[in-house]
CSV table of C-alpha atoms in Angstrom, one decimal:
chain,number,residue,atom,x,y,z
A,648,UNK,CA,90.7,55.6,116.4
A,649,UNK,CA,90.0,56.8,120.1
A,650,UNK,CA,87.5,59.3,120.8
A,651,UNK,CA,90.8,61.6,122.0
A,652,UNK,CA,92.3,60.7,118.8
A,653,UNK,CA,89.5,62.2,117.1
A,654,UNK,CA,88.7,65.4,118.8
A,655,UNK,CA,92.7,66.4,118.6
A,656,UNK,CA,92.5,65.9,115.4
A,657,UNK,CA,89.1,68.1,114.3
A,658,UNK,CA,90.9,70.9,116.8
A,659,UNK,CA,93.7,70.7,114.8
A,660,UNK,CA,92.1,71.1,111.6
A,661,UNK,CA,89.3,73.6,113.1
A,662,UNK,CA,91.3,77.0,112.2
A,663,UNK,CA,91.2,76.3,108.4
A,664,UNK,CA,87.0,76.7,108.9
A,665,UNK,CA,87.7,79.9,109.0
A,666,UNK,CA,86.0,80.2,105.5
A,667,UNK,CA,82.8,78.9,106.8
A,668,UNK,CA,82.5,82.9,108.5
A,669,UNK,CA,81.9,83.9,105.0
A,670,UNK,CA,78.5,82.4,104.4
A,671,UNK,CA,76.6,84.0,107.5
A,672,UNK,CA,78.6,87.3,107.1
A,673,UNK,CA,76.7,87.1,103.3
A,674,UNK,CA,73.2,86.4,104.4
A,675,UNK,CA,73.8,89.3,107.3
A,676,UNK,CA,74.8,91.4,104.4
A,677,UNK,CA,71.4,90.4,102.3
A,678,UNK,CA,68.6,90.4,104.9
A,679,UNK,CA,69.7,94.0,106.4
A,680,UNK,CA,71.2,96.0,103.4
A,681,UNK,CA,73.0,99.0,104.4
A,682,UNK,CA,76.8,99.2,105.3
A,683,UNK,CA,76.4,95.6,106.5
A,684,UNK,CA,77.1,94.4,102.3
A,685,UNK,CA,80.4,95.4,103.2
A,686,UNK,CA,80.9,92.6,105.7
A,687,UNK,CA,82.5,89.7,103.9
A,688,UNK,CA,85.0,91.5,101.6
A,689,UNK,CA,86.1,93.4,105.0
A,690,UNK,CA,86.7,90.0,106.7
A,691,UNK,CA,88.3,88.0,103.9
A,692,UNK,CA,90.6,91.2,103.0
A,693,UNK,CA,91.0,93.4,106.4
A,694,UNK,CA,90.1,91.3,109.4
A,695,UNK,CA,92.3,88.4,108.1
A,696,UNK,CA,94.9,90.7,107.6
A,697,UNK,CA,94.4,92.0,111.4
A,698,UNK,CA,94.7,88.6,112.6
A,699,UNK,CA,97.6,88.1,110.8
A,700,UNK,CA,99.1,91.0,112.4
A,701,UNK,CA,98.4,90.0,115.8
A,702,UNK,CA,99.0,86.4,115.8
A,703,UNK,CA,102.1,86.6,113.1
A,704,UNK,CA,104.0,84.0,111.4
A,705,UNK,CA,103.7,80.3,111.6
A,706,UNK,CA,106.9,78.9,111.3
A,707,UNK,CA,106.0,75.0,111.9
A,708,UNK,CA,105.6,72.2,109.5
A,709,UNK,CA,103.7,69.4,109.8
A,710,UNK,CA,105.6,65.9,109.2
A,711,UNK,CA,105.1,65.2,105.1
A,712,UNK,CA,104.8,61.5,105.7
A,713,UNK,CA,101.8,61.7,107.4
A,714,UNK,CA,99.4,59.0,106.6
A,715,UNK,CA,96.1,59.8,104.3
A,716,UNK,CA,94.5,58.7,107.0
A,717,UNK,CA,95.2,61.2,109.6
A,718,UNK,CA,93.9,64.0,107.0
A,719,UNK,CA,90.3,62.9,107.4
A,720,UNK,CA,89.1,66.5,108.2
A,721,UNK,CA,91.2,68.6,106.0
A,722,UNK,CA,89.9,66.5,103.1
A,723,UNK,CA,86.2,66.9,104.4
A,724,UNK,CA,86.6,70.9,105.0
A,725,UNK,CA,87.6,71.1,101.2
A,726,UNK,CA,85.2,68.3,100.3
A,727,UNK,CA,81.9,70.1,101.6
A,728,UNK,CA,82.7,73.7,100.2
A,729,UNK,CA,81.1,73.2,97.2
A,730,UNK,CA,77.4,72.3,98.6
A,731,UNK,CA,77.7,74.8,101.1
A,732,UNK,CA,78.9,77.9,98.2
A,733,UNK,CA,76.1,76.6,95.7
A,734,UNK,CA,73.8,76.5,97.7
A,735,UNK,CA,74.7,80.2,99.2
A,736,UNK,CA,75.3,81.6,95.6
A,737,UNK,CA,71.9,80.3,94.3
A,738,UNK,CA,70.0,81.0,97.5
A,739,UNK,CA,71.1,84.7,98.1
A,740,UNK,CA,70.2,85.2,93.9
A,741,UNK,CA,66.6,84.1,94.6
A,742,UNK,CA,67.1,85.8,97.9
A,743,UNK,CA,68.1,89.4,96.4
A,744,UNK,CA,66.1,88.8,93.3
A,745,UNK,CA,62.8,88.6,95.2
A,746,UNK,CA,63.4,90.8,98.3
A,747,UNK,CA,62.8,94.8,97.7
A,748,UNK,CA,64.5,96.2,100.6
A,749,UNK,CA,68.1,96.2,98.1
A,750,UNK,CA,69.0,99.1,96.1
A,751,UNK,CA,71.3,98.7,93.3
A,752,UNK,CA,74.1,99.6,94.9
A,753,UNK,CA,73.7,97.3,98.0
A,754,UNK,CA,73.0,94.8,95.5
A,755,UNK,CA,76.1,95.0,93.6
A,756,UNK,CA,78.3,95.5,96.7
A,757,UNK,CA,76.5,92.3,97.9
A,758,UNK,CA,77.7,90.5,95.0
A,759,UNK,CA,80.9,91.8,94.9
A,760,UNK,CA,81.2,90.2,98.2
A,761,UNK,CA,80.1,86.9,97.0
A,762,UNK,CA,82.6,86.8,94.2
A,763,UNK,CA,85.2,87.8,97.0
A,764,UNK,CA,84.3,84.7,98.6
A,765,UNK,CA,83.7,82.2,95.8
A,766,UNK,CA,87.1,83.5,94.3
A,767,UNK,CA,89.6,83.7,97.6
A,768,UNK,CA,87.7,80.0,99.4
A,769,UNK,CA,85.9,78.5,96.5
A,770,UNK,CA,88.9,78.8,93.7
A,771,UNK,CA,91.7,78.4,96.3
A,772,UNK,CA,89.4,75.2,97.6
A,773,UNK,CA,89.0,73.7,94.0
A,774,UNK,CA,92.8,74.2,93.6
A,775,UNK,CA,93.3,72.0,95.6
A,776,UNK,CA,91.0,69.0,95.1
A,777,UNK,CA,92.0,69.3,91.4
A,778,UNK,CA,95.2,68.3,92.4
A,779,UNK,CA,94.1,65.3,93.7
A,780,UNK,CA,93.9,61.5,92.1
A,781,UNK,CA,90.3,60.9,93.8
A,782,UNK,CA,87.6,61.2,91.2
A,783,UNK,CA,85.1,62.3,93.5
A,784,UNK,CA,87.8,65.2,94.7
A,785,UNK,CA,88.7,66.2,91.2
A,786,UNK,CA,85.0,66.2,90.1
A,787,UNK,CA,84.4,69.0,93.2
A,788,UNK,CA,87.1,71.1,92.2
A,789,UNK,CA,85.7,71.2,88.4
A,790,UNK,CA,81.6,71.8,90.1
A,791,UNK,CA,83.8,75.1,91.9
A,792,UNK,CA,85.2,75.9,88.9
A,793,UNK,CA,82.0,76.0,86.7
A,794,UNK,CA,80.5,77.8,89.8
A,795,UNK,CA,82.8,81.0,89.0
A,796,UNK,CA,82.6,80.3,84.9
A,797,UNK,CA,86.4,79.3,85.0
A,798,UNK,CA,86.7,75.8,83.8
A,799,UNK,CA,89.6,76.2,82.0
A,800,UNK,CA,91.4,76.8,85.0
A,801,UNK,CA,91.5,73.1,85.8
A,802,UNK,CA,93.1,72.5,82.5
A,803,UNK,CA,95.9,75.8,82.4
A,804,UNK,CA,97.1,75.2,85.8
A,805,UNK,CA,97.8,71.0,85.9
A,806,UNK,CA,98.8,71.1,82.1
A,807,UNK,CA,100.6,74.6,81.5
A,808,UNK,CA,101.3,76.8,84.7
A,809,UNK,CA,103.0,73.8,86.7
A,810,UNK,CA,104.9,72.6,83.8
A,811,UNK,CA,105.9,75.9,82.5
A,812,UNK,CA,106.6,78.4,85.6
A,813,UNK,CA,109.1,80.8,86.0
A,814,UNK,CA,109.3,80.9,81.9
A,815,UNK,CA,108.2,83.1,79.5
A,816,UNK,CA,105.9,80.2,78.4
A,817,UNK,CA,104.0,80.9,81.5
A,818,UNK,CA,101.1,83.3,80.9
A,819,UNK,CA,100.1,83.1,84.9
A,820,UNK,CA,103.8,83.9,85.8
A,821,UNK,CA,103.7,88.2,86.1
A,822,UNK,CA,106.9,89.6,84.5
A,823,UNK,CA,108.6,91.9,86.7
A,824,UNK,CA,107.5,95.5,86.4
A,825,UNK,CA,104.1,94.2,84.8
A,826,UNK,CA,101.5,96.0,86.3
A,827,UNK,CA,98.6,93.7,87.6
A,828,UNK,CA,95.9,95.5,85.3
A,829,UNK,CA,97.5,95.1,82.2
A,830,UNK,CA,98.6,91.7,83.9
A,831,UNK,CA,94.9,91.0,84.2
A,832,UNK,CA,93.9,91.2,80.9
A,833,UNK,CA,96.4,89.8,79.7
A,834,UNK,CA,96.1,86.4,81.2
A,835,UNK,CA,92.1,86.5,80.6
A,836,UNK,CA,93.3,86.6,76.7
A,837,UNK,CA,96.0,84.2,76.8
A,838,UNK,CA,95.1,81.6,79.0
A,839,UNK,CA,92.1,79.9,77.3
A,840,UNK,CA,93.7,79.3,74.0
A,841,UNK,CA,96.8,77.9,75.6
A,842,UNK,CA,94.5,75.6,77.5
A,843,UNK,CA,92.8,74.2,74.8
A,844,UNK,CA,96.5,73.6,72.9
A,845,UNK,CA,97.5,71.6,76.0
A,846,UNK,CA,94.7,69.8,75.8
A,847,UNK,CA,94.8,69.0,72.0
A,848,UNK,CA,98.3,68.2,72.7
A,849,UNK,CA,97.3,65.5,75.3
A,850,UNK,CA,94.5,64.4,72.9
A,851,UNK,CA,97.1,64.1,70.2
A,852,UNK,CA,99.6,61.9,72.1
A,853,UNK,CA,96.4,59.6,72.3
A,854,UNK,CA,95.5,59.6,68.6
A,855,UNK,CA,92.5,61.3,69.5
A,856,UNK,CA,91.0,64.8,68.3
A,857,UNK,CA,89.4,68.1,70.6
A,858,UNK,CA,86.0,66.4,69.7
A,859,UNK,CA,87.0,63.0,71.8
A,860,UNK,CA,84.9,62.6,74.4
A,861,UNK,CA,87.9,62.9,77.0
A,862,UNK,CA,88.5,66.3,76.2
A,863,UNK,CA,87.3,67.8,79.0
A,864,UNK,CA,86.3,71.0,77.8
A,865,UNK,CA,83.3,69.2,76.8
A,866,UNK,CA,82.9,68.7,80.2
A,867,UNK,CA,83.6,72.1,81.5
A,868,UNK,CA,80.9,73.7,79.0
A,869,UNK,CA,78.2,71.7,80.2
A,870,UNK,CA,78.5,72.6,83.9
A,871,UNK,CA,78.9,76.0,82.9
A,872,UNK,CA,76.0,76.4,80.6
A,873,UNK,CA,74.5,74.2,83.9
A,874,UNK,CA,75.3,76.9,85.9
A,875,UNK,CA,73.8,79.8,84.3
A,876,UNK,CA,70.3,78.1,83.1
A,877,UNK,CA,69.8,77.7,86.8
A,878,UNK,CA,70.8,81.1,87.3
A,879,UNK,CA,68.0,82.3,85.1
A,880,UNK,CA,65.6,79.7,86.4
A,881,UNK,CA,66.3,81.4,90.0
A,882,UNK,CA,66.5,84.7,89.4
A,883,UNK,CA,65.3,85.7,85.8
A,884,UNK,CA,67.9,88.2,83.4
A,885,UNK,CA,68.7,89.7,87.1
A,886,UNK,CA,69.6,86.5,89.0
A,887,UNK,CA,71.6,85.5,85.6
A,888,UNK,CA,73.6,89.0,85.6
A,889,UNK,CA,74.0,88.7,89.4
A,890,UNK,CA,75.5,85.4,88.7
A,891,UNK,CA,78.4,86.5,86.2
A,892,UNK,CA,79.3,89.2,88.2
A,893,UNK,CA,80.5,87.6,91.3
A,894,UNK,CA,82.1,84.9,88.5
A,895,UNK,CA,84.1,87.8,87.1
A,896,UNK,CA,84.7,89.3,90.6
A,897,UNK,CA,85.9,85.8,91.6
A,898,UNK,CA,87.9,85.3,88.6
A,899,UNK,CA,89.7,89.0,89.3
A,900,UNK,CA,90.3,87.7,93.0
A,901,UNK,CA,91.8,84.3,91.3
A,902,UNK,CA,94.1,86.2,88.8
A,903,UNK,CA,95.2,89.0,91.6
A,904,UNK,CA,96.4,85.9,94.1
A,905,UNK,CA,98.0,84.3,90.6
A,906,UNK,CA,100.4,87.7,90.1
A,907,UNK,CA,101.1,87.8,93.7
A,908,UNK,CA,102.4,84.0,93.8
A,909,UNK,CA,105.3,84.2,91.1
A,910,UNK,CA,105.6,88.4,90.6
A,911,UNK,CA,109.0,88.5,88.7
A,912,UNK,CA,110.5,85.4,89.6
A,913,UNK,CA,112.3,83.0,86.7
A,914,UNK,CA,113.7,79.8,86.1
A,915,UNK,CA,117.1,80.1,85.1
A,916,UNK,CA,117.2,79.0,81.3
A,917,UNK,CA,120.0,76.3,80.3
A,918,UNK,CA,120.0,76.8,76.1
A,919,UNK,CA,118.0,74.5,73.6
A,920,UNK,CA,114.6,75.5,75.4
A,921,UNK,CA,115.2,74.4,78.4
A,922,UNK,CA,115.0,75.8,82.0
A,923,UNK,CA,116.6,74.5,85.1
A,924,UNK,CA,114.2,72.3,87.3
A,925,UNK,CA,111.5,74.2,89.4
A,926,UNK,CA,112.6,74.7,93.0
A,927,UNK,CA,111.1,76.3,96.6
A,928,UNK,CA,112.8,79.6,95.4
A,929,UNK,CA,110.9,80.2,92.4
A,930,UNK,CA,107.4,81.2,93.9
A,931,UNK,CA,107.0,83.6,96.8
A,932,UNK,CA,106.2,82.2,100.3
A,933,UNK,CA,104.6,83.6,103.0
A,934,UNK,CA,103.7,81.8,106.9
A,935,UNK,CA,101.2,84.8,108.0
A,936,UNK,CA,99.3,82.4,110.1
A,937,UNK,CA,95.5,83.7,109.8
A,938,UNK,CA,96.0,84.2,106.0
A,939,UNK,CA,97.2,80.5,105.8
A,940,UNK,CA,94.1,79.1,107.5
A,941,UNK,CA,91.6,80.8,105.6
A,942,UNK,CA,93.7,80.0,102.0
A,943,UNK,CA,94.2,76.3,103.5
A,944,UNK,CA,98.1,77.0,103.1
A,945,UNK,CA,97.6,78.1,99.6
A,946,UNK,CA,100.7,81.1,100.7
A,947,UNK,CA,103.1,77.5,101.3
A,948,UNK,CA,103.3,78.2,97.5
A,949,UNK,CA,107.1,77.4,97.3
A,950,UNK,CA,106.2,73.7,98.6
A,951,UNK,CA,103.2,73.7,96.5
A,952,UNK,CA,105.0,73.9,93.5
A,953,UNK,CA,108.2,71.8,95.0
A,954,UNK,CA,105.7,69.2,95.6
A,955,UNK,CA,102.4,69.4,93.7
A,956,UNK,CA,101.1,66.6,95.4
A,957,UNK,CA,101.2,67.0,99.1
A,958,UNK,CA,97.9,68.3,100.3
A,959,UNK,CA,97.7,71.3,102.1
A,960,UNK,CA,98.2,70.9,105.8
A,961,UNK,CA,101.2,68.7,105.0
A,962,UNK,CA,102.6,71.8,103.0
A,963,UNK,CA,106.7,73.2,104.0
A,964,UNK,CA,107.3,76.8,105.1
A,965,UNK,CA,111.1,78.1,104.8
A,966,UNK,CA,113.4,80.3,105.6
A,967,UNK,CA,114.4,83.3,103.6
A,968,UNK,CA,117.6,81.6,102.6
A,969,UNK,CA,115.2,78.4,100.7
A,970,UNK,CA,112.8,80.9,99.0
A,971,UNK,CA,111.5,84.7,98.8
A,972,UNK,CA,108.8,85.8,101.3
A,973,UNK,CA,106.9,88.3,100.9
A,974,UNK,CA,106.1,90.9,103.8
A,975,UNK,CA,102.4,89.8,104.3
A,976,UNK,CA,99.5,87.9,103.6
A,977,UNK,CA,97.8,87.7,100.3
A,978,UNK,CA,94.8,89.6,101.0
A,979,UNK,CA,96.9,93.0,101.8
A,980,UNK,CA,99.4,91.7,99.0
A,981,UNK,CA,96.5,91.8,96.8
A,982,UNK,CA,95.5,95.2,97.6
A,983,UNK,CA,98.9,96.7,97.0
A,984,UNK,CA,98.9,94.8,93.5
A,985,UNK,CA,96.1,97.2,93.3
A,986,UNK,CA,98.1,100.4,93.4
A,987,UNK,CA,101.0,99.4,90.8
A,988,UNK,CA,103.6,102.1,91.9
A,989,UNK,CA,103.0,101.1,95.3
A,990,UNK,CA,103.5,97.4,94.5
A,991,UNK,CA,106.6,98.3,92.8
A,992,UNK,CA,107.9,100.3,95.6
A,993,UNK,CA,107.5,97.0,98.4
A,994,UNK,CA,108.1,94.1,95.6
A,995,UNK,CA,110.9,95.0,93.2
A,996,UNK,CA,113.9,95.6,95.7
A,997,UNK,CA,112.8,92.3,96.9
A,998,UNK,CA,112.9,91.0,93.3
A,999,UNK,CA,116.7,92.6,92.6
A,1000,UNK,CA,117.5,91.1,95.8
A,1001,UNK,CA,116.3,87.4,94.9
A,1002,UNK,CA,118.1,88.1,91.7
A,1003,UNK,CA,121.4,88.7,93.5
A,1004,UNK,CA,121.3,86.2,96.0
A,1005,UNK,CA,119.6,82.9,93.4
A,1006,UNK,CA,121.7,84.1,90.3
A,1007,UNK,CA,124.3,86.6,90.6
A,1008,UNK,CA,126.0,85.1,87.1
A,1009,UNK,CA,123.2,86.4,85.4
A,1010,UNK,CA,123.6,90.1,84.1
A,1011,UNK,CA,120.7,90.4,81.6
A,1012,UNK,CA,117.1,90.2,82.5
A,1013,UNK,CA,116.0,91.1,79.1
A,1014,UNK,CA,115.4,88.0,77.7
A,1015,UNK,CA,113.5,86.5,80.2
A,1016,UNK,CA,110.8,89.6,80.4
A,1017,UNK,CA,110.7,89.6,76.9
A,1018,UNK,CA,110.1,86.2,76.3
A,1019,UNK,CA,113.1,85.8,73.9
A,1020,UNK,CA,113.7,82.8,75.9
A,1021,UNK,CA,110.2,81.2,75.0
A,1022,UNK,CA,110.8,78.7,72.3
């Protein structure tokens, strides 16, 4: 490869470092106190959304039969997340834990801002390396993971939530009308268990049982416990309670991105417990261009779940014919999700309308927000 060769392709791959703005926009936020704790959550959520506005949509794909080969640094941005957010997580506890010029309100807002970016980079960044075959990869996305106490994630979203979309076997797919608070909860309660079924299913199928070795649970406990001892080691009972709150303020910015993704959106079911095949139309798509670059294509979601496998800067846009789009970028989306009537108001005329347009020989919804079509 020619030095040309090279530098085009680490310019093209440069926009998607936009995540890399979170880290100093943290320690800013930590060495001066004040309004400046307010920094990275106002990037992530309102300048990104600014850009998006000025710059607008992206409407280009990339060629999907691109060789591995030309992806060198999209695989090392994601690759090299997971050093760089440990070592700002753990550094900003002993940081905060040690320094006195925090009150407790900067503190928490400090945090909050942490969880902001281990839950919209580091989650969307282990999302994807868990999709891939590489060991090393897939062992990166499960350290991200156990970074942010969600584990099971790994497990819910390979096993259940690709397999089961669109269906009232889904607990990640939000029902239409579901509010995302109720949503919330919901999903934190259901989601665990039916990981560890899938699991025991797989173990099953191997003539194994949950206590084999393989299951990976096993696995995600240790880096978890992991995880918090060095918490405490760092930062004492405050460090460790610092620590779980920008997990659970990561795991909200997770499970608000998940409602956004599929909100009301079904497979059409064809009797006997079956549903048609997935297709681009059954998640919500969105090209907002600055939003794409700091979620590494992550809003591509209809090609995501068309084609699991194709790594993110070889992900499809389409048109509003091929699948729904929604009228920004996740981090405003996620906002309004905030405000259900509000959220009704933008997404459920859009929802009707999908409905018209994908399945107009359908007259009752019933079933399928009811789950009646589940078994």
């Amino acid at each position: 490869m020619t030095a040309p060769d090279t530098t085009a392709k680490l310019t093209a791959a440069l926009p998607f470092a936009l995540s890399l703005l979170t880290v100093p926009l943290g320690w800013i936020g930590a060495v001066y106190g004040g309004w400046t704790v307010v920094l990275l959550p106002l990037y992530v959520w309102w300048v990104i959304t600014g850009m998006d506005a000025l710059i607008g949509l992206n409407l280009e794909n990339a060629n999907p039969e691109t060789p591995e080969g030309e992806l060198h640094w999209y695989r090392r941005l994601t690759m090299v997340w997971f050093p760089i957010q440990c070592v700002t997580v753990f550094a900003l506890i002993w940081y905060v834990t040690r320094a006195g010029h925090l009150n407790l309100l900067e503190t928490l807002v400090l945090f909050f801002g942490v969880g902001v970016m281990t839950g919209s980079i580091g989650i969307v960044y282990a999302h994807e390396l868990v999709h891939q075959r590489n060991k090393t990869e897939r062992w990166l996305g499960d350290l991200l993971l156990a970074n942010v106490l969600y584990s099971h994630f790994r497990t819910e979203h390979l096993l259940v939530h690709h397999v089961e979309v669109g269906t009232p076997r889904d607990a990640v797919t939000a029902k239409y009308n579901e509010g995302f608070h109720r949503y919330f909860f919901r999903v934190l309660r259901q989601c665990p268990p039916s990981a560890w079924a899938a699991e025991k299913r797989m173990l099953a199928r191997r003539k194994a049982s949950v206590w084999d070795r393989r299951n990976p649970f096993w696995r995600y406990a240790a880096l978890q416990v992991g995880m918090l001892i060095l918490a405490a080691l760092i930062g004492g009972w405050a460090g460790l309670g610092l620590f779980v709150f920008q997990a659970f303020v990561a795991i909200w910015q997770l499970e608000l991105t998940n409602y956004v993704e599929h909100y009301g959106l079904t497979r059409k079911y064809l009797g006997q417990g079956r549903f048609e095949h997935v297709r681009p139309h059954h998640s919500w798509n969105a090209s907002h261009t600055a939003s794409n670059w700091l979620l590494i294509n992550l809003q591509r979601h209809s090609d995501h779940h068309f084609k699991p496998d194709r790594r993110f800067p070889l992900l499809q846009t389409y048109t509003e014919d091929e699948a729904p789009q929604l009228p920004y970028g996740y981090p405003l989306m996620g906002t309004i999700a905030m405000i259900p009537p509000l959220w009704r108001r933008v997404m459920n005329p859009r929802v009707r309308a999908w409905r018209n347009t994908h399945y107009p020989e359908v007259t009752d919804w019933a079933p399928y927000k009811t789950g009646l079509h589940a078994g």
